[in-house]
Short mmCIF file of C-alpha atoms and ligand atoms in Angstrom, two decimals:
data_model
loop_
_atom_site.label_atom_id
_atom_site.label_comp_id
_atom_site.label_asym_id
_atom_site.label_seq_id
_atom_site.Cartn_x
_atom_site.Cartn_y
_atom_site.Cartn_z
CA UNK A 1 45.98 -37.87 7.40
CA UNK A 2 43.37 -39.32 5.38
CA UNK A 3 39.98 -38.34 4.58
CA UNK A 4 38.48 -40.73 7.08
CA UNK A 5 40.42 -39.63 10.20
CA UNK A 6 39.75 -36.10 8.87
CA UNK A 7 36.03 -36.84 8.72
CA UNK A 8 36.10 -38.03 12.35
CA UNK A 9 38.22 -35.21 13.38
CA UNK A 10 35.45 -32.71 12.01
CA UNK A 11 32.94 -34.57 14.00
CA UNK A 12 34.93 -34.33 16.71
CA UNK A 13 35.42 -30.46 16.51
CA UNK A 14 31.82 -30.00 16.31
CA UNK A 15 31.06 -31.92 19.39
CA UNK A 16 33.97 -30.41 21.35
CA UNK A 17 32.73 -26.76 20.47
CA UNK A 18 29.22 -27.55 21.80
CA UNK A 19 30.50 -29.26 24.85
CA UNK A 20 32.75 -26.21 25.84
CA UNK A 21 29.78 -23.71 24.99
CA UNK A 22 27.43 -25.80 26.93
CA UNK A 23 29.64 -25.98 30.06
CA UNK A 24 30.28 -22.16 29.99
CA UNK A 25 26.43 -21.66 29.51
CA UNK A 26 26.08 -23.78 32.37
CA UNK A 27 28.64 -22.11 34.76
CA UNK A 28 27.03 -18.83 33.89
CA UNK A 29 23.45 -19.83 34.60
CA UNK A 30 24.79 -21.22 38.09
CA UNK A 31 25.49 -17.59 39.00
CA UNK A 32 22.15 -16.24 37.70
CA UNK A 33 20.96 -16.02 41.31
CA UNK A 34 24.04 -14.45 42.76
CA UNK A 35 23.47 -11.45 44.88
CA UNK A 36 23.95 -8.25 42.85
CA UNK A 37 26.97 -6.36 43.84
CA UNK A 38 26.47 -3.13 45.98
CA UNK A 39 27.29 -0.55 43.38
CA UNK A 40 24.61 -1.86 40.86
CA UNK A 41 21.81 -2.16 43.82
CA UNK A 42 19.99 0.74 42.03
CA UNK A 43 19.82 -1.21 38.55
CA UNK A 44 16.77 -3.36 39.61
CA UNK A 45 13.92 -3.04 41.82
CA UNK A 46 12.65 -6.20 42.96
CA UNK A 47 10.01 -6.88 40.26
CA UNK A 48 12.56 -6.17 37.49
CA UNK A 49 15.41 -8.21 38.97
CA UNK A 50 12.78 -11.22 39.10
CA UNK A 51 11.88 -10.48 35.53
CA UNK A 52 15.70 -10.35 34.55
CA UNK A 53 16.08 -13.41 36.12
CA UNK A 54 13.51 -15.20 34.23
CA UNK A 55 14.72 -13.77 31.11
CA UNK A 56 17.96 -15.08 31.68
CA UNK A 57 16.74 -18.74 32.49
CA UNK A 58 14.47 -18.49 29.44
CA UNK A 59 17.37 -17.48 26.87
CA UNK A 60 19.47 -20.29 28.78
CA UNK A 61 17.04 -22.75 28.14
CA UNK A 62 16.40 -21.94 24.54
CA UNK A 63 19.74 -21.42 23.75
CA UNK A 64 20.75 -24.85 24.75
CA UNK A 65 17.91 -26.55 22.86
CA UNK A 66 18.76 -24.61 19.53
CA UNK A 67 22.30 -25.50 19.69
CA UNK A 68 21.70 -28.95 20.42
CA UNK A 69 19.26 -29.03 17.43
CA UNK A 70 21.81 -27.27 15.14
CA UNK A 71 24.43 -29.69 16.12
CA UNK A 72 22.69 -32.78 15.62
CA UNK A 73 21.54 -31.23 12.26
CA UNK A 74 25.07 -30.62 11.13
CA UNK A 75 26.38 -34.28 12.38
CA UNK A 76 23.40 -35.93 10.59
CA UNK A 77 24.08 -33.87 7.24
CA UNK A 78 27.72 -35.01 7.65
CA UNK A 79 27.07 -38.55 8.74
CA UNK A 80 24.32 -39.19 6.02
CA UNK A 81 26.42 -37.85 3.01
CA UNK A 82 24.52 -34.45 2.65
CA UNK A 83 27.34 -32.73 1.21
CA UNK A 84 28.08 -35.22 -1.33
CA UNK A 85 24.18 -35.36 -2.38
CA UNK A 86 24.24 -31.36 -2.76
CA UNK A 87 27.40 -31.49 -4.83
CA UNK A 88 25.95 -34.17 -7.12
CA UNK A 89 22.87 -32.19 -7.50
CA UNK A 90 24.73 -29.38 -8.39
CA UNK A 91 26.68 -31.02 -10.76
CA UNK A 92 23.71 -32.03 -12.68
CA UNK A 93 23.10 -28.35 -13.59
CA UNK A 94 26.43 -26.65 -13.67
CA UNK A 95 29.83 -27.68 -14.76
CA UNK A 96 31.78 -24.37 -14.53
CA UNK A 97 33.33 -23.99 -10.96
CA UNK A 98 32.15 -20.59 -10.00
CA UNK A 99 28.42 -21.64 -11.03
CA UNK A 100 28.85 -24.83 -9.08
CA UNK A 101 30.08 -22.91 -5.92
CA UNK A 102 27.28 -20.36 -5.88
CA UNK A 103 24.75 -23.23 -6.28
CA UNK A 104 26.40 -25.31 -3.64
CA UNK A 105 26.72 -22.59 -0.94
CA UNK A 106 23.39 -20.99 -1.83
CA UNK A 107 21.51 -24.43 -1.40
CA UNK A 108 23.37 -24.96 1.85
CA UNK A 109 23.09 -21.64 3.35
CA UNK A 110 19.26 -21.12 2.42
CA UNK A 111 18.57 -24.52 3.48
CA UNK A 112 19.98 -24.38 6.88
CA UNK A 113 18.38 -20.85 7.34
CA UNK A 114 14.75 -22.12 6.66
CA UNK A 115 15.44 -25.05 9.01
CA UNK A 116 16.69 -22.77 11.82
CA UNK A 117 13.83 -20.07 10.96
CA UNK A 118 11.22 -21.48 13.48
CA UNK A 119 13.71 -20.70 15.98
CA UNK A 120 14.56 -17.29 15.16
CA UNK A 121 10.92 -16.80 14.94
CA UNK A 122 10.01 -18.18 18.26
CA UNK A 123 12.81 -15.96 19.81
CA UNK A 124 11.44 -12.71 18.29
CA UNK A 125 7.50 -13.29 18.54
CA UNK A 126 7.41 -15.59 21.88
CA UNK A 127 10.54 -14.84 24.29
CA UNK A 128 11.18 -11.04 23.26
CA UNK A 129 7.46 -10.42 22.88
CA UNK A 130 6.86 -11.89 26.37
CA UNK A 131 9.60 -9.81 28.03
CA UNK A 132 7.98 -6.68 26.20
CA UNK A 133 11.08 -6.04 23.91
CA UNK A 134 9.84 -7.10 20.42
CA UNK A 135 8.49 -4.26 18.05
CA UNK A 136 8.70 -6.03 14.89
CA UNK A 137 5.63 -7.31 12.80
CA UNK A 138 5.59 -10.56 11.17
CA UNK A 139 5.78 -8.82 7.99
CA UNK A 140 8.88 -6.66 8.77
CA UNK A 141 10.37 -9.98 10.22
CA UNK A 142 10.11 -11.73 7.01
CA UNK A 143 10.93 -9.09 4.97
CA UNK A 144 14.27 -8.51 6.90
CA UNK A 145 14.96 -12.14 6.20
CA UNK A 146 14.48 -11.84 2.46
CA UNK A 147 16.44 -8.53 2.44
CA UNK A 148 19.09 -10.34 4.36
CA UNK A 149 19.39 -13.11 1.60
CA UNK A 150 19.21 -10.97 -0.93
CA UNK A 151 22.26 -8.94 0.44
CA UNK A 152 24.14 -12.18 1.24
CA UNK A 153 23.66 -13.24 -2.45
CA UNK A 154 24.70 -9.88 -4.05
CA UNK A 155 27.73 -9.53 -1.60
CA UNK A 156 28.68 -13.02 -0.40
CA UNK A 157 27.96 -14.44 -3.68
CA UNK A 158 30.21 -11.63 -5.53
CA UNK A 159 33.05 -12.03 -3.13
CA UNK A 160 32.96 -15.90 -3.63
CA UNK A 161 32.86 -15.62 -7.36
CA UNK A 162 35.64 -13.25 -7.24
CA UNK A 163 37.97 -15.55 -5.14
CA UNK A 164 37.29 -18.41 -7.36
CA UNK A 165 38.06 -16.65 -10.34
CA UNK A 166 41.46 -15.64 -8.78
CA UNK A 167 41.87 -19.55 -7.75
CA UNK A 168 41.13 -20.40 -11.49
CA UNK A 169 43.46 -17.72 -12.87
CA UNK A 170 46.42 -17.93 -10.32
CA UNK A 171 46.38 -21.15 -8.57
CA UNK A 172 47.60 -21.22 -5.05
CA UNK A 173 48.78 -17.69 -4.91
CA UNK A 174 44.97 -16.79 -5.11
CA UNK A 175 45.25 -16.05 -1.83
CA UNK A 176 46.94 -12.75 -2.41
CA UNK A 177 44.60 -11.21 -4.73
CA UNK A 178 41.56 -12.69 -2.62
CA UNK A 179 42.96 -10.91 0.47
CA UNK A 180 43.16 -7.69 -1.58
CA UNK A 181 39.78 -7.94 -2.49
CA UNK A 182 38.49 -8.70 0.84
CA UNK A 183 40.47 -5.72 2.39
CA UNK A 184 39.01 -3.47 -0.04
CA UNK A 185 35.83 -4.59 0.76
CA UNK A 186 36.12 -4.37 4.29
CA UNK A 187 37.65 -0.61 4.05
CA UNK A 188 34.58 0.29 1.85
CA UNK A 189 32.11 -1.11 4.10
CA UNK A 190 33.48 0.37 7.01
CA UNK A 191 33.60 3.72 5.30
CA UNK A 192 29.97 3.41 3.59
CA UNK A 193 28.13 0.51 5.66
CA UNK A 194 25.89 3.52 6.90
CA UNK A 195 24.98 5.00 3.82
CA UNK A 196 24.82 1.63 1.59
CA UNK A 197 23.53 -1.08 3.92
CA UNK A 198 21.62 0.72 6.88
CA UNK A 199 19.18 2.28 4.42
CA UNK A 200 17.92 -1.07 3.51
CA UNK A 201 16.39 -1.93 6.94
CA UNK A 202 16.30 1.59 8.77
CA UNK A 203 15.45 5.12 8.26
CA UNK A 204 18.06 7.49 9.48
CA UNK A 205 17.51 11.23 9.86
CA UNK A 206 20.06 13.82 10.80
CA UNK A 207 19.74 14.93 14.72
CA UNK A 208 17.39 17.81 14.77
CA UNK A 209 18.26 21.19 15.76
CA UNK A 210 17.93 21.90 19.46
CA UNK A 211 19.49 21.86 23.09
CA UNK A 212 20.51 18.29 22.57
CA UNK A 213 22.48 18.98 19.39
CA UNK A 214 23.71 22.24 20.89
CA UNK A 215 25.10 20.10 23.77
CA UNK A 216 26.59 17.45 21.69
CA UNK A 217 28.28 19.92 19.34
CA UNK A 218 29.86 22.24 22.36
CA UNK A 219 31.30 18.84 23.42
CA UNK A 220 32.67 18.04 20.18
CA UNK A 221 34.39 21.27 19.84
CA UNK A 222 35.78 21.35 23.27
CA UNK A 223 37.63 18.27 22.50
CA UNK A 224 38.41 19.41 18.84
CA UNK A 225 36.48 16.66 17.10
CA UNK A 226 35.07 17.54 13.78
CA UNK A 227 31.42 15.91 13.99
CA UNK A 228 28.80 16.92 11.19
CA UNK A 229 27.11 13.72 10.82
CA UNK A 230 24.75 12.76 13.86
CA UNK A 231 22.20 10.52 12.63
CA UNK A 232 18.95 8.96 14.71
CA UNK A 233 18.06 5.65 13.60
CA UNK A 234 14.58 4.25 13.90
CA UNK A 235 15.81 1.21 16.08
CA UNK A 236 12.36 1.19 17.72
CA UNK A 237 10.52 -0.23 14.91
CA UNK A 238 12.18 -3.64 16.07
CA UNK A 239 13.05 -3.41 19.52
CA UNK A 240 12.83 -1.50 22.80
CA UNK A 241 16.63 -1.98 23.18
CA UNK A 242 18.60 0.96 22.91
CA UNK A 243 22.11 1.57 21.43
CA UNK A 244 24.71 3.82 19.87
CA UNK A 245 27.76 3.31 17.68
CA UNK A 246 30.28 4.91 15.49
CA UNK A 247 31.20 4.23 11.95
CA UNK A 248 33.74 5.24 9.21
CA UNK A 249 36.61 7.50 9.55
CA UNK A 250 37.84 10.56 7.84
CA UNK A 251 35.21 12.62 6.08
CA UNK A 252 32.81 9.64 6.63
CA UNK A 253 32.54 9.27 10.17
CA UNK A 254 29.25 9.47 11.86
CA UNK A 255 27.78 8.71 15.13
CA UNK A 256 24.24 6.88 14.98
CA UNK A 257 21.89 7.27 17.95
CA UNK A 258 18.83 4.92 18.23
CA UNK A 259 15.77 6.96 18.75
CA UNK A 260 15.03 4.52 21.77
CA UNK A 261 18.26 5.65 23.27
CA UNK A 262 17.30 9.13 22.88
CA UNK A 263 13.98 8.65 24.70
CA UNK A 264 15.48 6.88 27.33
CA UNK A 265 18.42 8.93 28.53
CA UNK A 266 18.50 12.68 29.57
CA UNK A 267 20.69 15.28 27.57
CA UNK A 268 23.91 14.71 29.88
CA UNK A 269 23.84 10.97 29.61
CA UNK A 270 23.40 11.09 25.63
CA UNK A 271 26.38 13.25 25.52
CA UNK A 272 28.32 11.09 28.06
CA UNK A 273 27.51 7.99 25.62
CA UNK A 274 28.68 10.13 22.69
CA UNK A 275 31.97 11.03 24.40
CA UNK A 276 32.67 7.10 25.10
CA UNK A 277 32.11 6.83 21.10
CA UNK A 278 34.46 9.72 20.23
CA UNK A 279 36.71 7.96 22.67
CA UNK A 280 36.73 5.06 20.42
CA UNK A 281 37.66 7.31 17.46
CA UNK A 282 40.34 9.25 19.39
CA UNK A 283 42.06 6.26 20.38
CA UNK A 284 42.09 4.98 16.74
CA UNK A 285 40.11 1.88 17.66
CA UNK A 286 38.35 1.93 14.52
CA UNK A 287 41.52 1.74 12.37
CA UNK A 288 43.35 -0.91 14.62
CA UNK A 289 40.25 -3.18 14.62
CA UNK A 290 39.98 -2.76 10.93
CA UNK A 291 43.89 -3.45 10.25
CA UNK A 292 43.75 -6.34 12.83
CA UNK A 293 40.68 -8.09 10.81
CA UNK A 294 42.41 -7.64 7.56
CA UNK A 295 45.62 -9.13 9.17
CA UNK A 296 43.64 -12.16 10.39
CA UNK A 297 41.88 -12.39 7.05
CA UNK A 298 45.42 -12.66 5.59
CA UNK A 299 46.63 -15.39 7.42
CA UNK A 300 43.55 -17.47 7.05
CA UNK A 301 43.47 -17.35 3.27
CA UNK A 302 47.34 -18.14 3.36
CA UNK A 303 46.69 -21.47 5.30
CA UNK A 304 43.81 -22.01 3.08
CA UNK A 305 46.09 -21.77 0.15
CA UNK A 306 47.98 -24.50 1.54
CA UNK A 307 45.18 -26.74 1.70
CA UNK A 308 42.64 -26.17 -1.08
CA UNK A 309 44.49 -28.17 -3.33
CA UNK A 310 44.56 -31.33 -0.89
CA UNK A 311 41.65 -33.88 -1.87
CA UNK A 312 41.32 -35.16 1.38
CA UNK A 313 40.20 -31.88 2.80
CA UNK A 314 37.23 -31.97 0.26
CA UNK A 315 36.84 -35.80 0.95
CA UNK A 316 36.72 -35.08 4.78
CA UNK A 317 32.98 -33.76 4.49
CA UNK A 318 32.29 -36.80 2.35
CA UNK A 319 32.24 -34.96 -1.05
CA UNK A 320 33.92 -37.52 -3.67
CA UNK A 321 34.95 -35.05 -6.43
CA UNK A 322 37.34 -32.62 -5.00
CA UNK A 323 36.49 -28.65 -5.64
CA UNK A 324 37.11 -25.61 -4.26
CA UNK A 325 33.87 -24.99 -2.82
CA UNK A 326 34.19 -28.72 -0.82
CA UNK A 327 37.57 -27.89 0.42
CA UNK A 328 36.18 -24.47 1.52
CA UNK A 329 33.64 -26.03 4.03
CA UNK A 330 36.20 -28.95 5.04
CA UNK A 331 38.92 -26.24 5.64
CA UNK A 332 36.29 -23.87 7.41
CA UNK A 333 35.57 -26.64 10.13
CA UNK A 334 38.84 -27.89 10.51
CA UNK A 335 40.13 -24.04 10.85
CA UNK A 336 37.15 -23.35 13.43
CA UNK A 337 39.28 -24.05 16.75
CA UNK A 338 41.96 -21.53 15.42
CA UNK A 339 39.48 -18.89 14.47
CA UNK A 340 37.61 -19.48 18.22
CA UNK A 341 41.20 -18.47 19.43
CA UNK A 342 41.42 -15.37 17.10
CA UNK A 343 38.03 -14.40 18.10
CA UNK A 344 38.92 -14.78 21.76
CA UNK A 345 42.02 -12.46 21.26
CA UNK A 346 39.59 -9.82 19.28
CA UNK A 347 36.98 -10.09 22.20
CA UNK A 348 40.06 -9.30 24.63
CA UNK A 349 41.20 -6.34 22.90
CA UNK A 350 37.64 -5.08 22.34
CA UNK A 351 37.19 -5.23 26.40
CA UNK A 352 40.44 -3.11 26.76
CA UNK A 353 39.06 -0.68 23.95
CA UNK A 354 35.85 -0.31 25.95
CA UNK A 355 37.81 0.73 29.13
CA UNK A 356 39.97 3.09 26.98
CA UNK A 357 36.80 4.55 25.74
CA UNK A 358 35.28 4.90 28.99
CA UNK A 359 38.35 6.45 30.60
CA UNK A 360 38.23 8.85 27.70
CA UNK A 361 34.30 10.08 28.27
CA UNK A 362 35.53 10.32 32.09
CA UNK A 363 38.44 12.50 31.24
CA UNK A 364 36.83 14.95 28.65
CA UNK A 365 33.26 14.91 29.97
CA UNK A 366 32.10 13.26 33.13
CA UNK A 367 31.96 9.93 34.59
CA UNK A 368 28.43 10.21 36.78
CA UNK A 369 26.16 10.59 33.64
CA UNK A 370 27.98 7.53 31.73
CA UNK A 371 27.43 5.37 34.76
CA UNK A 372 23.81 6.19 35.12
CA UNK A 373 23.33 5.71 31.33
CA UNK A 374 25.16 2.20 31.31
CA UNK A 375 22.75 1.55 34.45
CA UNK A 376 19.62 2.45 32.54
CA UNK A 377 20.77 0.61 29.29
CA UNK A 378 21.27 -2.57 31.40
CA UNK A 379 17.88 -2.28 32.76
CA UNK A 380 16.07 -1.55 29.50
CA UNK A 381 17.50 -4.83 28.08
CA UNK A 382 17.25 -6.84 31.63
CA UNK A 383 21.12 -7.66 31.20
CA UNK A 384 22.71 -10.09 33.42
CA UNK A 385 24.68 -8.27 36.11
CA UNK A 386 26.64 -11.43 37.78
CA UNK A 387 27.92 -13.26 34.68
CA UNK A 388 30.73 -15.88 35.38
CA UNK A 389 34.12 -14.54 34.59
CA UNK A 390 34.94 -17.63 32.28
CA UNK A 391 31.99 -16.63 30.26
CA UNK A 392 32.93 -13.19 29.88
CA UNK A 393 36.30 -14.12 28.88
CA UNK A 394 34.88 -16.29 26.22
CA UNK A 395 32.15 -14.44 25.09
CA UNK A 396 31.94 -10.55 25.99
CA UNK A 397 33.00 -7.96 23.75
CA UNK A 398 32.32 -5.43 26.44
CA UNK A 399 33.34 -5.86 30.22
CA UNK A 400 30.49 -6.85 32.43
CA UNK A 401 28.62 -3.40 33.90
CA UNK A 402 30.32 -4.00 37.52
CA UNK A 403 33.86 -3.51 36.07
CA UNK A 404 33.15 -0.63 33.98
CA UNK A 405 31.18 1.13 36.90
CA UNK A 406 34.23 0.41 39.03
CA UNK A 407 36.66 1.56 36.62
CA UNK A 408 34.51 4.84 35.98
CA UNK A 409 34.58 5.27 39.78
CA UNK A 410 38.25 4.91 40.24
ZN1 ZN B 501 32.30 1.25 23.18
#
């Protein structure tokens, strides 16, 4: 294929993705008014239900507008030679491949993030604010943005520099070394995420002694799970939405509970949520997920190595002088249909794991408090109780509430 056909193929891929997503959103929106299944009748009272419907509709139109804007922006950038312009600009400052790539990606990512900034600002301070979810201040919002960019510059920039260094040094077999680097990075992140990254954004404090901690530790002893690290995170400084998650493995494993979760749920419900998280660990989901994503990365890098030296791939995004960084963007878009498919498979696996973790909580603790906690969390986030099956299949990493409740009651 020559670069002109590849150029049109890239345009086609971007438009096709937008079209598929829009159709799915539309199908999902058509079910917003569906009657709520009987088992979930107690989630919302009438006022909360109409509020949740308004929230769904607001997010639907806002999502449509922002994805249309983002599509037009990308297509316009491609059509009017934006990548070539940035490439020429960067070549005026640097000749060395690593510096060029860092500047190139830095400008493109920062530029597109700044252009999309009004959208994320509107989401937080207009939509989330209107529905009573937002707790973030403007200062915190912009501080988060700046910290996010700093983190991306250090971690993303460091990885990119490493990968290009391997490419300069080893040619197309760079992919093996790059794979090793990314795999190591993923493992370190998984182990130390809570220690290294979370403190930049949140405060974590060990769960204080008291009846809740006794109850949690009583449960952990019963199932033979060594649990030293239970932390409470101040999620309430940004949102009223509640969450809990598990991270790390071996000695580094820890459970993190949002302060909003603790204030929302009773003790039995919190232990049930924790039992679900322990289920993820006991059923090896953490290790399986990590291994799968490392394998997928390896395959992706191998495919990249087959195309990276092909000048047509760089020229497909309108860049005249072939380079690693231009080829990386061209490859990234051409490969995106495949990464959509691997994403689908990962979502499927994740939903399967959610059932397994629910079943574990049911077997080792109790189904009833888990059901009531899931219902409370759904009400608390005004979540959609009647999603379209096709939308669930494509986008949901967790099964819909109704399926989880039915499974827990079975
Ligand atoms: Zn889970």
